[in-house]
Short mmCIF file of C-alpha atoms in Angstrom, two decimals:
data_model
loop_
_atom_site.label_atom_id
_atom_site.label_comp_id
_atom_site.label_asym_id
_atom_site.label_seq_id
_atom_site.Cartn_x
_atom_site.Cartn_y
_atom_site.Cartn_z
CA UNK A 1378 14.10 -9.98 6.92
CA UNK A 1379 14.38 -13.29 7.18
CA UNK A 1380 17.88 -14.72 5.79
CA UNK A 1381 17.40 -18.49 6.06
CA UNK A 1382 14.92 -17.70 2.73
CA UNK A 1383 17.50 -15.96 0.58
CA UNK A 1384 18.48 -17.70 -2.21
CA UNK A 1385 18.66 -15.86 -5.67
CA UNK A 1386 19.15 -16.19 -9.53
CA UNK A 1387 20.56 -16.81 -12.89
CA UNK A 1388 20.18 -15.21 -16.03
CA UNK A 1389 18.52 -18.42 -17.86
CA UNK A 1390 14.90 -16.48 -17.42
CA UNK A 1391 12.25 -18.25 -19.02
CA UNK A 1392 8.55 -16.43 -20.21
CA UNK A 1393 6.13 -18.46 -18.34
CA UNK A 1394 2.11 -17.78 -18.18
CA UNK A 1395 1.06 -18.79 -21.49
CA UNK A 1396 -2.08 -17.42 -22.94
CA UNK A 1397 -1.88 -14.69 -20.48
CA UNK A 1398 -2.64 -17.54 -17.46
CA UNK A 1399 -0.67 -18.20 -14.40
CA UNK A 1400 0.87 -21.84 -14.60
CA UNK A 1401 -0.69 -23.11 -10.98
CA UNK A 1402 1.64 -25.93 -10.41
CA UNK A 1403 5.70 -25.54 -11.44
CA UNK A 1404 8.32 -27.93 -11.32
CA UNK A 1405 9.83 -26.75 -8.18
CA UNK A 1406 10.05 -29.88 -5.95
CA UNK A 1407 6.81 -30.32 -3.52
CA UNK A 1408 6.90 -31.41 0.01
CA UNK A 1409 5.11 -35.27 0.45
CA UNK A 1410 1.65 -33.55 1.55
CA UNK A 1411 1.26 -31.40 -1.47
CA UNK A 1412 2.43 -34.12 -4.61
CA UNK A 1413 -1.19 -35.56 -3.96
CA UNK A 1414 -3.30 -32.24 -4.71
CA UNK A 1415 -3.35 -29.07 -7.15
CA UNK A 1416 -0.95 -26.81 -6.02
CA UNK A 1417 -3.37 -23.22 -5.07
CA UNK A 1418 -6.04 -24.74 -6.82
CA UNK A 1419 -9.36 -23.26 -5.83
CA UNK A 1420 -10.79 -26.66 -4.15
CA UNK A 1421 -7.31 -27.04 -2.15
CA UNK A 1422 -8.12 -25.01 0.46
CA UNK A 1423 -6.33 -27.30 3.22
CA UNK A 1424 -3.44 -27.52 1.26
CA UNK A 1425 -0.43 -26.29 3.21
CA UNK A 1426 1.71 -23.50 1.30
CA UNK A 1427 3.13 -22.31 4.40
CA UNK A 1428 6.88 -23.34 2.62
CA UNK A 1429 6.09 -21.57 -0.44
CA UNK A 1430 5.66 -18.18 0.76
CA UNK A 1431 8.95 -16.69 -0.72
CA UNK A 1432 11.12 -18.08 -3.27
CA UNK A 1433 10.68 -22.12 -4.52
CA UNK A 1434 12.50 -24.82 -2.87
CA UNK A 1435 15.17 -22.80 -1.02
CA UNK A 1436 15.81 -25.53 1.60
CA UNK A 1437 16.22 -28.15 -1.16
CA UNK A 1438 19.52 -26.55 -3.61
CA UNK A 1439 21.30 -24.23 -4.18
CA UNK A 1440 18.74 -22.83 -6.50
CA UNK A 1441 15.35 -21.72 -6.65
CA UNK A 1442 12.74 -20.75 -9.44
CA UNK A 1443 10.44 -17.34 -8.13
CA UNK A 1444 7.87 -15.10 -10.30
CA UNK A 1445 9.82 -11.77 -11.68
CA UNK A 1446 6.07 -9.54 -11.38
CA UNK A 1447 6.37 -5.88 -12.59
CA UNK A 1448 4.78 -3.83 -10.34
CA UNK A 1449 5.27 -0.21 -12.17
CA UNK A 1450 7.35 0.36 -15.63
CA UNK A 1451 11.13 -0.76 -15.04
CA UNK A 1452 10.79 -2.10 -11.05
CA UNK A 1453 10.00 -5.85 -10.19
CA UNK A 1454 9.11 -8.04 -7.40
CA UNK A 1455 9.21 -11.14 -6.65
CA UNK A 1456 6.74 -13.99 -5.40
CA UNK A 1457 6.91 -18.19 -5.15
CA UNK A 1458 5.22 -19.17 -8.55
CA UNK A 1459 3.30 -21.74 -5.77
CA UNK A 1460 1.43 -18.19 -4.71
CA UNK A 1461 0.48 -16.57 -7.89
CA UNK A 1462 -2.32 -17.94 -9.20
CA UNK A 1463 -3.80 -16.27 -12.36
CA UNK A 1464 -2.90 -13.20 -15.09
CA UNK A 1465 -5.99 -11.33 -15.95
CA UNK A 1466 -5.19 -9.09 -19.06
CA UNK A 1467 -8.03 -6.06 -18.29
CA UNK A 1468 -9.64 -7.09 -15.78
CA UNK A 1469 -13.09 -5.59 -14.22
CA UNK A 1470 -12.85 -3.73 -11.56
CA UNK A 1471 -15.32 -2.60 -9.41
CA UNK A 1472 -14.79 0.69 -7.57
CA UNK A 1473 -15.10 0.80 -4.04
CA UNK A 1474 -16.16 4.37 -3.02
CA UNK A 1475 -14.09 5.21 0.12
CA UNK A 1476 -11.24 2.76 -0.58
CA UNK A 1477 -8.03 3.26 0.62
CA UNK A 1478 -5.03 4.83 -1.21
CA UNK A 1479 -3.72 1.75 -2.71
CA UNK A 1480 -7.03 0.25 -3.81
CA UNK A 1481 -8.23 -0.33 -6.99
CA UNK A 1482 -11.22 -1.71 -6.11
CA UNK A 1483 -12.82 -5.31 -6.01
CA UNK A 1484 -11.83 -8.02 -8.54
CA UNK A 1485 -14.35 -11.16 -9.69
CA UNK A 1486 -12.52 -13.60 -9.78
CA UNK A 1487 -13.91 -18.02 -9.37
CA UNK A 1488 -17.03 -16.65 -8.29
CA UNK A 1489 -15.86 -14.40 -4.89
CA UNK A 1490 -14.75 -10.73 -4.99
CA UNK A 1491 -11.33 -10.56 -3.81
CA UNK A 1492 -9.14 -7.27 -3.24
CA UNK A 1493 -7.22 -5.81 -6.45
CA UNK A 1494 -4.11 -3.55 -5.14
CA UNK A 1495 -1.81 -0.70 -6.59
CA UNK A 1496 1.40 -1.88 -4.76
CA UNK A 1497 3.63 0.93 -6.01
CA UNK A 1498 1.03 3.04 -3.94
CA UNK A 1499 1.52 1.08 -0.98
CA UNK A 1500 5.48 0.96 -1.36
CA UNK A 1501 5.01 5.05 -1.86
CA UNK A 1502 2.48 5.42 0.95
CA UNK A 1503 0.34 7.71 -1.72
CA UNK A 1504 -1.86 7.14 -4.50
CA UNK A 1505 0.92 6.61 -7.17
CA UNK A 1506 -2.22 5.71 -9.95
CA UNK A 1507 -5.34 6.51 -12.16
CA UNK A 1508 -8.11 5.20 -10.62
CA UNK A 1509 -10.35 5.86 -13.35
CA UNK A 1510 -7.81 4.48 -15.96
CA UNK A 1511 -8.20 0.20 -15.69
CA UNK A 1512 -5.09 -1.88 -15.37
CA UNK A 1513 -3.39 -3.89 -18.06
CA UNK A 1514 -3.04 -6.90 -15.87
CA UNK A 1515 -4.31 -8.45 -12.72
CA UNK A 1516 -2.01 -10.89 -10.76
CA UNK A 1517 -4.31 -13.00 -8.59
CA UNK A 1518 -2.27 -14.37 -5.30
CA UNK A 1519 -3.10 -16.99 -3.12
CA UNK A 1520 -1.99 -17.26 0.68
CA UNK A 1521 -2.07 -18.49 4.05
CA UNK A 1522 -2.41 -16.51 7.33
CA UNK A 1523 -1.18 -19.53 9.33
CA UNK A 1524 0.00 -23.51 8.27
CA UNK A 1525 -2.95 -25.41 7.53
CA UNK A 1526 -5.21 -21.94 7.82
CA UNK A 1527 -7.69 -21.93 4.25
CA UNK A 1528 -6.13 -20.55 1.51
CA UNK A 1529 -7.47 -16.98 0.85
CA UNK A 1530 -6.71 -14.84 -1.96
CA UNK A 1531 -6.06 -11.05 -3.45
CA UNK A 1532 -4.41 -9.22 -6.35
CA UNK A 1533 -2.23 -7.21 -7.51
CA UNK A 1534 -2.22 -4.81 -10.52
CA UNK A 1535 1.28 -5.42 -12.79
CA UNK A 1536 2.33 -3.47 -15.84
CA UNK A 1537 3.91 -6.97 -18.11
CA UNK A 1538 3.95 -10.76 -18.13
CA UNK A 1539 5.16 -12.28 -15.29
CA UNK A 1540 7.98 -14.70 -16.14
CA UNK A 1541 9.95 -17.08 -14.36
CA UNK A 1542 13.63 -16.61 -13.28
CA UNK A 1543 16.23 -18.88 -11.19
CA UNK A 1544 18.25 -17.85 -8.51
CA UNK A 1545 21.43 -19.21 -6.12
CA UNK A 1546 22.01 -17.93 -2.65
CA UNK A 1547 25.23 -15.70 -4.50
CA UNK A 1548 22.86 -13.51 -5.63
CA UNK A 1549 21.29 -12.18 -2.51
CA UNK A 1550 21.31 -8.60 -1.37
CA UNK A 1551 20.14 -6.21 0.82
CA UNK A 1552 16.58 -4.74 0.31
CA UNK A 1553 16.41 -1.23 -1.51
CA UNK A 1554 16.01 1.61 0.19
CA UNK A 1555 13.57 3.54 -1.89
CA UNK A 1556 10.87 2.75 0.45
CA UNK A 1557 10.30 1.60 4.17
CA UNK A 1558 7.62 -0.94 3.10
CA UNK A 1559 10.04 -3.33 2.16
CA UNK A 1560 11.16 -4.40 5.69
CA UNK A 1561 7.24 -5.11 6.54
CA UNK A 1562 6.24 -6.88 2.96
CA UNK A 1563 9.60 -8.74 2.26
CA UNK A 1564 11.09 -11.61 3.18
CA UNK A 1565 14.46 -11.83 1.16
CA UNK A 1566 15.88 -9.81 -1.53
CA UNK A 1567 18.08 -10.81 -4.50
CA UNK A 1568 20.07 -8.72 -7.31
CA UNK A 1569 19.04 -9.32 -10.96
CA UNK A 1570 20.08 -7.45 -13.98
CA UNK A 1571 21.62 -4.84 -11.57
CA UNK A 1572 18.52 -4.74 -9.41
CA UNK A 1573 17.68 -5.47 -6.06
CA UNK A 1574 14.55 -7.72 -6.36
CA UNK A 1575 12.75 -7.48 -3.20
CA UNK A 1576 10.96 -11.39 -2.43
CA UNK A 1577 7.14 -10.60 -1.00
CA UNK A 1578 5.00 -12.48 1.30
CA UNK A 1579 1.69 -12.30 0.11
CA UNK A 1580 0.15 -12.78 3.39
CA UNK A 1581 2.18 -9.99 4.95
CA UNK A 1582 0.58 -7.63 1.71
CA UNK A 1583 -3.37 -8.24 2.31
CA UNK A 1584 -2.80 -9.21 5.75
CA UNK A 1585 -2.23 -5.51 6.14
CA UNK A 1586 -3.68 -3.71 3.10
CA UNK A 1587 -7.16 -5.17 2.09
CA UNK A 1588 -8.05 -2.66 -0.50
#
């Protein structure tokens, strides 16, 4: 884990995605080559998000704004709001027969099929889900393998409405140990209500599990 990204949060959280929609640009401060385009929007594909791969603004204060995401009932995640791109409340899935554990199938999504996830399954290393039973919500992420590389995108499936949350570096922690994923998927980890929020790299998730 990388500890030169820590930096964690206060207890001023704020509901953010309204209308069930992922806000694509947030007031976290933007490095000089960004301020000129939409932040992840679909025609910003040379659009450098290589800094906004784990929590907000980290190298600019001594706080920073990240995405609580509920990945099962009760246990959260965290991403840079600059990734996460899009809520879909039920989304349409379509199955892929043979797909691994963790997939869910294919998601339509701005007119490409992009992978749709079950990341407690991957964090279990079994299917941990219904495949015949459609997800509430689809989180639609948005990454980059390398700086400057095209964005590319997947999803996840989450069980609530993301919201927004600020954290300080006081609040980091180690990552839990419920799981061995988290030293391949995470990149910091910082305590919140009592729990250790684990911050993901989207690129290390689909990187590694395309669905």
């Amino acid at each position: 884990m990388n500890d030169t990204t820590s930096s964690p949060f206060a207890d001023d959280a704020t509901p953010v995605f309204p209308n069930g929609r992922v806000d694509a640009v947030t007031h976290a401060p933007m490095p000089p080559d960004m301020q000129s385009v939409p932040v992840l929007h679909a025609d910003a594909a040379s659009a450098d998000i290589d800094a906004f791969t784990g929590v907000e603004a980290l190298a600019t204060g001594p706080q920073a704004e990240a995405r609580m995401v509920a990945y099962s009932r009760g246990r959260h995640v965290a991403f840079s709001g600059h990734a996460t791109q899009e809520l879909i409340e039920h989304p349409e899935v379509q199955v892929v027969p043979g797909a691994a554990y963790y997939g869910y199938g294919l998601l339509w999504w701005q007119q490409r099929h992009i992978p749709l996830i079950h990341l407690e399954s991957v964090l279990r290393a079994y299917p941990a889900f219904d495949p015949a039973v459609p997800p509430q919500f689809a989180l639609v992420l948005a990454y980059q393998t390398a700086p400057r590389e095209p964005l590319q995108y997947g999803a996840i499936t989450v069980t609530d409405i993301p919201y927004s949350q600020r954290v300080s570096d006081a609040d980091f922690c180690p990552l839990p140990k419920d799981s061995d994923m988290w030293e391949e998927l995470a990149i910091s980890c910082f305590r919140h209500q009592e729990q250790a929020i684990p911050v993901l790299d989207a690129a290390r998730i689909f990187s590694a599990f395309h669905g």
